[in-house]
Short mmCIF file of C-alpha atoms in Angstrom, two decimals:
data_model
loop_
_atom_site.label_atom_id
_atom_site.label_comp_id
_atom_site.label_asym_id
_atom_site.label_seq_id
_atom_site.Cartn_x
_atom_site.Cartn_y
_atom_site.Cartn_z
CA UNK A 473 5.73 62.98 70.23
CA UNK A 474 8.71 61.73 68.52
CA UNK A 475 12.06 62.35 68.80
CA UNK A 476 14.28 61.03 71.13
CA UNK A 477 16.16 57.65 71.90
CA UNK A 478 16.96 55.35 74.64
CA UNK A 479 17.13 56.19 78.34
CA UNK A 480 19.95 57.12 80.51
CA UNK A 481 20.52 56.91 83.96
CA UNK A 482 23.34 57.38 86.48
CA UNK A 483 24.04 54.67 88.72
CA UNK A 484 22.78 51.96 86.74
CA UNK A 485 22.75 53.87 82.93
CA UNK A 486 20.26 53.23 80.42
CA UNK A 487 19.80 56.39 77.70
CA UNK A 488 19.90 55.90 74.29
CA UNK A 489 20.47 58.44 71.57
CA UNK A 490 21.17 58.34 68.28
CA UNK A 491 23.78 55.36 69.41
CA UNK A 492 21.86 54.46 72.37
CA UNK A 493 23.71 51.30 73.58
CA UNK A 494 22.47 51.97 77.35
CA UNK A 495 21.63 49.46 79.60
CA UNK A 496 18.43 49.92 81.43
CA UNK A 497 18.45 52.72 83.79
CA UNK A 498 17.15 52.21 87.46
CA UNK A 499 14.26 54.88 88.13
CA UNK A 500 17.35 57.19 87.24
CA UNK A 501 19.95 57.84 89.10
CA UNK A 502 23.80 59.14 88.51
CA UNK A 503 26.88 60.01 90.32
CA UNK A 504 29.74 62.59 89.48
CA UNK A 505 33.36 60.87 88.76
CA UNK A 506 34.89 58.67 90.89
CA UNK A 507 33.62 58.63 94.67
CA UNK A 508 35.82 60.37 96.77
CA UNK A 509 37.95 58.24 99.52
CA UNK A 510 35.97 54.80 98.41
CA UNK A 511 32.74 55.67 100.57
CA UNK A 512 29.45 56.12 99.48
CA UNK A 513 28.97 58.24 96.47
CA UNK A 514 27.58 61.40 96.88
CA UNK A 515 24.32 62.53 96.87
CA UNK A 516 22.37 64.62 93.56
CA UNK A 517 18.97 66.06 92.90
CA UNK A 518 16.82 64.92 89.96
CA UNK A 519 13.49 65.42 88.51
CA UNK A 520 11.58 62.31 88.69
CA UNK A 521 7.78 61.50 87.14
CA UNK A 522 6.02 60.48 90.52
CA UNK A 523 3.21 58.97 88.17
CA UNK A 524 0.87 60.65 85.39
CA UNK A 525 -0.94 63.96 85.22
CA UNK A 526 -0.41 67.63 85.56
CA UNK A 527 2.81 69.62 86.22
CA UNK A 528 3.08 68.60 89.99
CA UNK A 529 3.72 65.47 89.09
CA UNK A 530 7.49 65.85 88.19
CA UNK A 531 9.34 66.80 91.41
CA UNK A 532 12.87 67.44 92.43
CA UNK A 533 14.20 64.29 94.50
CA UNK A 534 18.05 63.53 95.77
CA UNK A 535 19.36 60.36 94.23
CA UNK A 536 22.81 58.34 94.99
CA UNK A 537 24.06 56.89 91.93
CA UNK A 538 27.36 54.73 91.24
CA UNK A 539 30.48 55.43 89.17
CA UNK A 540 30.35 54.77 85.62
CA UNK A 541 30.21 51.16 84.42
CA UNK A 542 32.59 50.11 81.68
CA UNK A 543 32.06 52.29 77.85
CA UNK A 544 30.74 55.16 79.77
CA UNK A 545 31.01 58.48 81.06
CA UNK A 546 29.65 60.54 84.08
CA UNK A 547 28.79 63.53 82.45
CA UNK A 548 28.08 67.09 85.55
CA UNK A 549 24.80 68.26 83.87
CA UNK A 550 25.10 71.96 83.18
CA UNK A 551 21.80 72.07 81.07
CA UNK A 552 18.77 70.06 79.96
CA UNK A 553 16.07 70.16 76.87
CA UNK A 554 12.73 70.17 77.39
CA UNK A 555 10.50 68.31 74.48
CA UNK A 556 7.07 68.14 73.30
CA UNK A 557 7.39 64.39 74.21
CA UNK A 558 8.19 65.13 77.94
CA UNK A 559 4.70 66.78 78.00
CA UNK A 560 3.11 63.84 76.52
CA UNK A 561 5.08 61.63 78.82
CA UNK A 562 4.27 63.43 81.53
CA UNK A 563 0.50 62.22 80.86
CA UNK A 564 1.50 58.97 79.80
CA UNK A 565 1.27 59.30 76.17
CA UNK A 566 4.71 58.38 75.10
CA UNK A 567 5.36 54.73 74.82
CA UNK A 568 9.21 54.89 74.96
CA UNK A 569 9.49 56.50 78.62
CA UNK A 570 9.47 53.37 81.15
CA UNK A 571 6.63 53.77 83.66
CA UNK A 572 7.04 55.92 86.73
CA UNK A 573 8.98 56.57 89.04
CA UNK A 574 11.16 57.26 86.56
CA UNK A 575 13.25 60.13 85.52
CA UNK A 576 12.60 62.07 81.93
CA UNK A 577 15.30 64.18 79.83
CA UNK A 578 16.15 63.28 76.33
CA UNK A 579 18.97 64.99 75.86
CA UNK A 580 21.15 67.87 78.20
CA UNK A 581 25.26 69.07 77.85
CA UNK A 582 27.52 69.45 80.52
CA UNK A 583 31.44 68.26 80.96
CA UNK A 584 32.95 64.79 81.75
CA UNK A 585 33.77 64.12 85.34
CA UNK A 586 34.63 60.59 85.40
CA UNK A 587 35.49 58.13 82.91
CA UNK A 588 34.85 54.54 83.01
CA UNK A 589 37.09 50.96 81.86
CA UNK A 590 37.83 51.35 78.25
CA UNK A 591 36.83 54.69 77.32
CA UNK A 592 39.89 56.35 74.94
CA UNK A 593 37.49 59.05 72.96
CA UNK A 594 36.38 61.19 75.99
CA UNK A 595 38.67 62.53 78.57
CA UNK A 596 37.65 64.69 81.94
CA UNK A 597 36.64 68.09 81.63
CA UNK A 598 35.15 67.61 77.69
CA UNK A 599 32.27 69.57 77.37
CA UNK A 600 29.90 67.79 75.51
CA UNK A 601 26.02 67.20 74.77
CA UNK A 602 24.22 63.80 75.31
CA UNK A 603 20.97 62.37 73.57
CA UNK A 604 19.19 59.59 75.18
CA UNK A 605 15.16 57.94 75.54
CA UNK A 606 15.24 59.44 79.10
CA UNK A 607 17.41 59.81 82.33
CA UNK A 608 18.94 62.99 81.78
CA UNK A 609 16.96 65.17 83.77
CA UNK A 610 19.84 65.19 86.44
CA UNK A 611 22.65 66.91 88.01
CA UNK A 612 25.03 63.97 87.08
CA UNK A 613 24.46 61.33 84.73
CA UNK A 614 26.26 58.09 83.34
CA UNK A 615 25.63 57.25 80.01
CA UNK A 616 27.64 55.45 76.98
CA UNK A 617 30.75 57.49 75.68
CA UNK A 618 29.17 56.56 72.23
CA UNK A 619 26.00 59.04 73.09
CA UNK A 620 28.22 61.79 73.86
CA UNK A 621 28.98 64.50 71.39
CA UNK A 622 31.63 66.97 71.55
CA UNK A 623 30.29 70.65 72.14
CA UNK A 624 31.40 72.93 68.61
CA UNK A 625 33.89 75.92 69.91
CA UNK A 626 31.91 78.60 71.21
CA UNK A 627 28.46 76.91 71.63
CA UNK A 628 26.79 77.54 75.38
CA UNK A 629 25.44 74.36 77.48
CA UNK A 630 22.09 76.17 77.07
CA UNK A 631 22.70 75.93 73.06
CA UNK A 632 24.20 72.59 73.30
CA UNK A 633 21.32 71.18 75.11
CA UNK A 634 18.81 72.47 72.64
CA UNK A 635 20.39 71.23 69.78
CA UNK A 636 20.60 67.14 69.04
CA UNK A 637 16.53 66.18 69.19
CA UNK A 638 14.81 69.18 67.40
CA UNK A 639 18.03 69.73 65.11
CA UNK A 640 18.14 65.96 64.45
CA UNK A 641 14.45 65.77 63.79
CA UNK A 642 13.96 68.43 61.51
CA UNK A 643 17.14 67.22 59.85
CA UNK A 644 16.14 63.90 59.37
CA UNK A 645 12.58 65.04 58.20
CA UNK A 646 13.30 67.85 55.46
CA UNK A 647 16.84 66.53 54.02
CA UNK A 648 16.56 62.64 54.41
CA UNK A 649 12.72 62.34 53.85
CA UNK A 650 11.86 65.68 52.59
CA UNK A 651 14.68 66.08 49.93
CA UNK A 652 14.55 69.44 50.25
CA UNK A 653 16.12 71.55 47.07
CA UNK A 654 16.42 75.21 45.75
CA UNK A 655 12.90 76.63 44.74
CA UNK A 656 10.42 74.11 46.66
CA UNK A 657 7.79 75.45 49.59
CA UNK A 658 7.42 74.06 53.02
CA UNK A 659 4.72 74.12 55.67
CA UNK A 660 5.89 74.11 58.97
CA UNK A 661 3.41 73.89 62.14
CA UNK A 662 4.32 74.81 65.15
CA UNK A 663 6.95 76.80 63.48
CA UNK A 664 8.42 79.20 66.65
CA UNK A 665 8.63 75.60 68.68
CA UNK A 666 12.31 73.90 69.17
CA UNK A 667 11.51 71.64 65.77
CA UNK A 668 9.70 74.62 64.12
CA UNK A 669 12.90 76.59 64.74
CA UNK A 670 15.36 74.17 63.46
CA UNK A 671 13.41 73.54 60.29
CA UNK A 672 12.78 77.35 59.97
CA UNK A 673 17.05 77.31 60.34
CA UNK A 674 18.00 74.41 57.75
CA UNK A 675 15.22 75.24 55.43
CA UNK A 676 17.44 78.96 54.67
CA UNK A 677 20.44 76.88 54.11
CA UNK A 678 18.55 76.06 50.66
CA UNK A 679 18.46 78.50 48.47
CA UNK A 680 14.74 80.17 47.37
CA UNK A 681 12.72 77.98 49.66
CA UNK A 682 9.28 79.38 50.38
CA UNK A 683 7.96 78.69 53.94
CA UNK A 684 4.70 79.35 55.42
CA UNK A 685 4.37 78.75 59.46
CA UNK A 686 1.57 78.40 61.51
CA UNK A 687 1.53 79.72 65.18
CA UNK A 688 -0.13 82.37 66.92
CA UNK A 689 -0.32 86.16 65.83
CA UNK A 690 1.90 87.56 68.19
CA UNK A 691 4.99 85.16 67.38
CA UNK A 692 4.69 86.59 63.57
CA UNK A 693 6.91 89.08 63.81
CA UNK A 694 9.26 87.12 65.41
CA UNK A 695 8.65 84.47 62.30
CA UNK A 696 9.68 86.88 59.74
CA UNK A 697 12.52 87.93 61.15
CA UNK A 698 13.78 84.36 61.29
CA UNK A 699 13.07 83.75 57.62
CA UNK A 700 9.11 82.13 57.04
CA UNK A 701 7.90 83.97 54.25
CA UNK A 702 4.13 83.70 54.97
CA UNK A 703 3.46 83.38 58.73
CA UNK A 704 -0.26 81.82 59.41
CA UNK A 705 -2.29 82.56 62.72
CA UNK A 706 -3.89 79.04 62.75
CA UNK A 707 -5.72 80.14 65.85
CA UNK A 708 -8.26 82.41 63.83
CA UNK A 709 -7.83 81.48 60.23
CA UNK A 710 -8.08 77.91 58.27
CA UNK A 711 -4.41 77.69 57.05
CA UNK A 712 -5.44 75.31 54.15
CA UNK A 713 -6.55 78.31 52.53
CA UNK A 714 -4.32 80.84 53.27
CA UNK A 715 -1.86 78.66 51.62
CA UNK A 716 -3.77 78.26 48.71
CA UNK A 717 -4.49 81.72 47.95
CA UNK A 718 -0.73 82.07 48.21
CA UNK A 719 0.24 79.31 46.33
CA UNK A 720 -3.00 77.44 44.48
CA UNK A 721 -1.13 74.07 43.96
CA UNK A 722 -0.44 73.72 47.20
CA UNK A 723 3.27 73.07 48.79
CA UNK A 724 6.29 70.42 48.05
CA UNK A 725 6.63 69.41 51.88
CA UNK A 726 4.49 69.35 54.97
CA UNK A 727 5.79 69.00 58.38
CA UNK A 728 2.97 67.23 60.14
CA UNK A 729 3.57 67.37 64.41
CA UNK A 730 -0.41 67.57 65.02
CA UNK A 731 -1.99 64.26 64.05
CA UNK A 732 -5.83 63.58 63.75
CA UNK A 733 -7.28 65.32 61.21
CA UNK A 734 -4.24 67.65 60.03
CA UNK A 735 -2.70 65.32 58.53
CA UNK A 736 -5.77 64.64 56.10
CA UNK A 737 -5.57 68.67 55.45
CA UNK A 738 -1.41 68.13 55.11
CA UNK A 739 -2.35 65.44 52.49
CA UNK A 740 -4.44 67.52 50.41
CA UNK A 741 -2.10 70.17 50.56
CA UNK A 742 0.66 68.63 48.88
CA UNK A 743 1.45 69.23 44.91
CA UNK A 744 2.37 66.10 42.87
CA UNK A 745 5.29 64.35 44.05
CA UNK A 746 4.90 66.30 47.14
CA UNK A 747 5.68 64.67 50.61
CA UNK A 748 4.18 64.59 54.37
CA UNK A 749 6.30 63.54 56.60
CA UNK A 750 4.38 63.35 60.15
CA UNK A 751 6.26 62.89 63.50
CA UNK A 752 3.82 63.81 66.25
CA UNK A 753 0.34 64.22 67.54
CA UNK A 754 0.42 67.47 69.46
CA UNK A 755 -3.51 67.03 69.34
CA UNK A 756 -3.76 64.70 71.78
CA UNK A 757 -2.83 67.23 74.50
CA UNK A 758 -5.13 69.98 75.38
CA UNK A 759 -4.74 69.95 78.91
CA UNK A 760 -2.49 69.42 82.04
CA UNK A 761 -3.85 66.22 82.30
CA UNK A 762 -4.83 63.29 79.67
CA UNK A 763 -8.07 64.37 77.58
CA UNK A 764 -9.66 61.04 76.52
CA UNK A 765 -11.99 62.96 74.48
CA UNK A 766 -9.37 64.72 72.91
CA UNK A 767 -7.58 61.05 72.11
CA UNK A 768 -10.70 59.27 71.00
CA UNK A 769 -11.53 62.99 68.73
CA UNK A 770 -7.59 62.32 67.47
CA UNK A 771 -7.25 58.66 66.78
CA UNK A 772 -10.94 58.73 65.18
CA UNK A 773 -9.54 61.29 62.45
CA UNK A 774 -6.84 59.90 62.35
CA UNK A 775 -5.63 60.28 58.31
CA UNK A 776 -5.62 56.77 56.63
CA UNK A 777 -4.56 55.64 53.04
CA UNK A 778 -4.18 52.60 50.99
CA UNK A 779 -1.58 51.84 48.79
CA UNK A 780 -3.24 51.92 45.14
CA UNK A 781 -4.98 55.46 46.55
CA UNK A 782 -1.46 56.71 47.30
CA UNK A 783 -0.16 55.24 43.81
CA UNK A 784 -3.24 57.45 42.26
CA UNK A 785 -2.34 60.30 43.99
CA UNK A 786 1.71 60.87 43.14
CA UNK A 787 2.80 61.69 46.73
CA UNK A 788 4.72 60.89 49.61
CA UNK A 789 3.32 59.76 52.86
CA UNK A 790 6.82 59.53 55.72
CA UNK A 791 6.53 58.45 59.45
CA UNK A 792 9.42 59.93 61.68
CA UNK A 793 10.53 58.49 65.41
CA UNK A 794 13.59 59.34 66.67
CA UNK A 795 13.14 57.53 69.43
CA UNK A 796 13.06 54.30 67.38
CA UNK A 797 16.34 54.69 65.95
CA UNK A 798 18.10 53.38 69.21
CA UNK A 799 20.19 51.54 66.87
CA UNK A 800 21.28 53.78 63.92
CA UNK A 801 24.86 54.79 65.56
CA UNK A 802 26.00 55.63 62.26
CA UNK A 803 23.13 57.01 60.81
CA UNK A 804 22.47 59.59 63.67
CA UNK A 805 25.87 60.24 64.21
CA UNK A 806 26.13 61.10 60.74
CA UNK A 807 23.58 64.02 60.80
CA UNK A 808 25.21 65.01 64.26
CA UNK A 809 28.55 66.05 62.14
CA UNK A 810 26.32 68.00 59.71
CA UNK A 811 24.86 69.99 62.39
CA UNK A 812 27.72 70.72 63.91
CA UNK A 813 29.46 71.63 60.16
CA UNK A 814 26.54 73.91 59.86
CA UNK A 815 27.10 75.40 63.49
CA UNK A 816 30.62 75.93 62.46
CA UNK A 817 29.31 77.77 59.38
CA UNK A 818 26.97 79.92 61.23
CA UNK A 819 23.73 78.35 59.85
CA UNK A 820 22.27 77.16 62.58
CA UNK A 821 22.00 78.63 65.81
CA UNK A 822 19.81 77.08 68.81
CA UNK A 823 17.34 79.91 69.56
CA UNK A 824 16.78 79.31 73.52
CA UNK A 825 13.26 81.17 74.45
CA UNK A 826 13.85 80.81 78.25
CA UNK A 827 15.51 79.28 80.83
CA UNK A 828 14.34 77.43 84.04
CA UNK A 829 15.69 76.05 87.38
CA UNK A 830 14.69 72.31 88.18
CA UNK A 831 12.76 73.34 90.85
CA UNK A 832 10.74 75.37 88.56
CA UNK A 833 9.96 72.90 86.10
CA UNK A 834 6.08 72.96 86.44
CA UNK A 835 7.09 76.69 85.09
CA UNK A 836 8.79 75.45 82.19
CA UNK A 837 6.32 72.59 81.19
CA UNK A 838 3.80 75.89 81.45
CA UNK A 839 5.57 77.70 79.05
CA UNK A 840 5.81 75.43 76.38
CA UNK A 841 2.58 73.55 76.72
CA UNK A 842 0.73 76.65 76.43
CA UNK A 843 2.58 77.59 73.44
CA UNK A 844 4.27 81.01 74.81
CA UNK A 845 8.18 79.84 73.58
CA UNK A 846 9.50 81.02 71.00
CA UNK A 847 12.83 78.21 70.62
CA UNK A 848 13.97 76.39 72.70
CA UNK A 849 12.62 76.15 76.77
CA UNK A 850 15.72 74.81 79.08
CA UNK A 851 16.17 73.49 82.44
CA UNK A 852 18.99 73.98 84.28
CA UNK A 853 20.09 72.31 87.94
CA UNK A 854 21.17 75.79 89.29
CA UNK A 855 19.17 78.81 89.36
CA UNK A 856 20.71 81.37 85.94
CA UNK A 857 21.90 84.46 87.60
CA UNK A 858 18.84 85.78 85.27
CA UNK A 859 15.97 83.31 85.75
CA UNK A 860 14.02 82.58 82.52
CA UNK A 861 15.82 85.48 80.40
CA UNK A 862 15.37 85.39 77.26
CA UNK A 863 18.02 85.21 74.53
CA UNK A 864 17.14 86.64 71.27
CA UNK A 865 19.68 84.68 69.07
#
């Protein structure tokens, strides 16, 4: 899928969020602060990708990981995010997950327990949430200060961990691609996903934006209440039409996580000057394990243009990767203060669907990949005193 940045690790680090300035992780491994007494460092549990393929292929495992190396932080993982790209990854789809064994996670929260040479921004006991390619599936994890972000006053580590790669994404997508402004329309698939949510979220901060969002009939209600004006079952209608008997021009933006032949349909959808900004292909998975005939049925649609068609056509066509931004400290830690401003406001709110224990993550993967969340699915190293509850805000 896309959105995420470079991996962490705990013993020898290697995530990489919006500043990801990791160094490569070991399968991924982490420690708490300092060892106690100078003997070995104690023992965690991780989830770790044994190799590609269906849901019992990510296991629990106990790791020993080192101290933090110089620049970073050992961060006591309170929560984790699961992504669309951890399902792909998990099938070896995603290209920026090194190959097994290796440990996923793109981003969690949880407080500072140790701090390594020359850190002066982060002290022990901040509670903070960390973006990174992969590693941070953990209990403990070391990763650069720089890819730490302090939690906003009030926020939970469930919240916290659900916020940076779906926030950043949608972000990124509707404000800095998108251009969003008062009196435009927006589709928005997979709109009662983690992305779908945050783009439902930041699209109200505009004032008299139309949205229509696709998902299935029963998470309509649901829709409404969080502000999409024209919720689409795409499961038993063509949603190309609906929106055009709603609105016969068409729309101003399309958020395009599908691939294959949607994004020909998002294409055609737009109204002059109109924009597609695509960041996934959610087609490709169909199944616990890789489909080749869904792949081959993806990449053969796959939407194609050339520039004098596009120049005939007066519209926008955007590719989005968070997970190739390793690089952009600034630029990602730039939106990062935005969110948080909005958090502050009460704009935005992480809506968390459900929350998981490691050791039922082939529960969690379930969940989402079969499209029952509504927000944001979590994993947690501890058991919640209510397993999988459900938060409605």
């Amino acid at each position: 899928m896309s959105t995420e940045p470079a991996p962490a690790s705990a013993a020898p680090p290697e995530q990489t969020p919006e500043p990801p300035v990791a160094t490569p992780a070991t399968t991924t491994t982490t420690t708490t602060a300092a060892t106690s007494g100078g003997g070995e460092p104690p023992e965690h549990r991780a989830l770790v990708l044994t190799g590609f393929g269906g849901y019992e292929k990510v296991k629990v495992q106990t790791r020993r990981g080192g101290g933090p190396r110089a620049g970073e932080v050992s961060v006591r993982v309170r929560a984790c995010g699961l992504n669309f790209a951890d399902l792909l990854a998990r099938q070896g789809l995603y290209d920026r997950l090194p190959p097994p064994p290796v440990c996923p996670g793109m981003e969690c929260a949880g407080t500072v327990c140790a701090l390594g040479d020359g850190v002066s921004d982060r002290q022990v006991g901040d509670k903070v949430m960390v973006l990174a390619r992969s590693g941070l599936w953990q209990e403990v994890v070391n990763v650069p200060a720089g890819q730490t972000f302090p939690i906003p006053e009030g926020m939970s580590f469930e919240e916290a961990a659900a916020l940076l790669v779906n926030y950043i994404t949608a972000y990124m997508i509707l404000f800095d691609f998108g251009n969003l402004r008062p009196n435009q329309s927006v589709l928005i698939h997979m709109a009662a996903g983690g992305v779908g949510t945050a783009a439902i979220q930041l699209c109200k901060t505009v004032e008299n934006v139309t949205i229509f969002g696709t998902a299935s009939a029963s998470k309509h209600d649901s829709l409404k209440e969080s502000g999409v004006t024209h919720p689409i079952d795409y499961r038993t209608m063509d949603y190309a039409e609906e929106v055009r008997k709603i609105s016969p021009k068409g729309v101003d933006i399309v958020l395009d996580p599908l691939g294959g032949s949607d994004t020909s349909k998002a294409f055609h959808l737009l109204k002059p000057m109109g924009k597609l900004i695509t960041y996934g292909v959610a087609n490709l998975l169909t199944g616990q394990k890789k489909n080749l005939m869904a792949m081959a049925k993806t990449w053969w649609n796959q939407f194609s243009i050339n520039a004098l068609q596009l120049l005939h056509q007066n519209k926008a066509v955007c590719g989005y990767h968070l997970g190739y931004m390793d690089e952009e400290y600034e630029l990602i830690g730039g939106v990062v203060a935005k969110l948080i401003s909005l958090y502050n406001q009460g704009k935005i709110k992480p809506k968390i669907d459900s929350v998981w224990p490691f050791d039922q993550v082939a529960d969690a993967m379930r969940q989402m990949q079969e499209k029952k969340n509504v927000g944001k699915v979590i994993l947690v190293p501890e058991a919640p005193k209510e397993e999988s509850k459900k938060e409605e805000n």
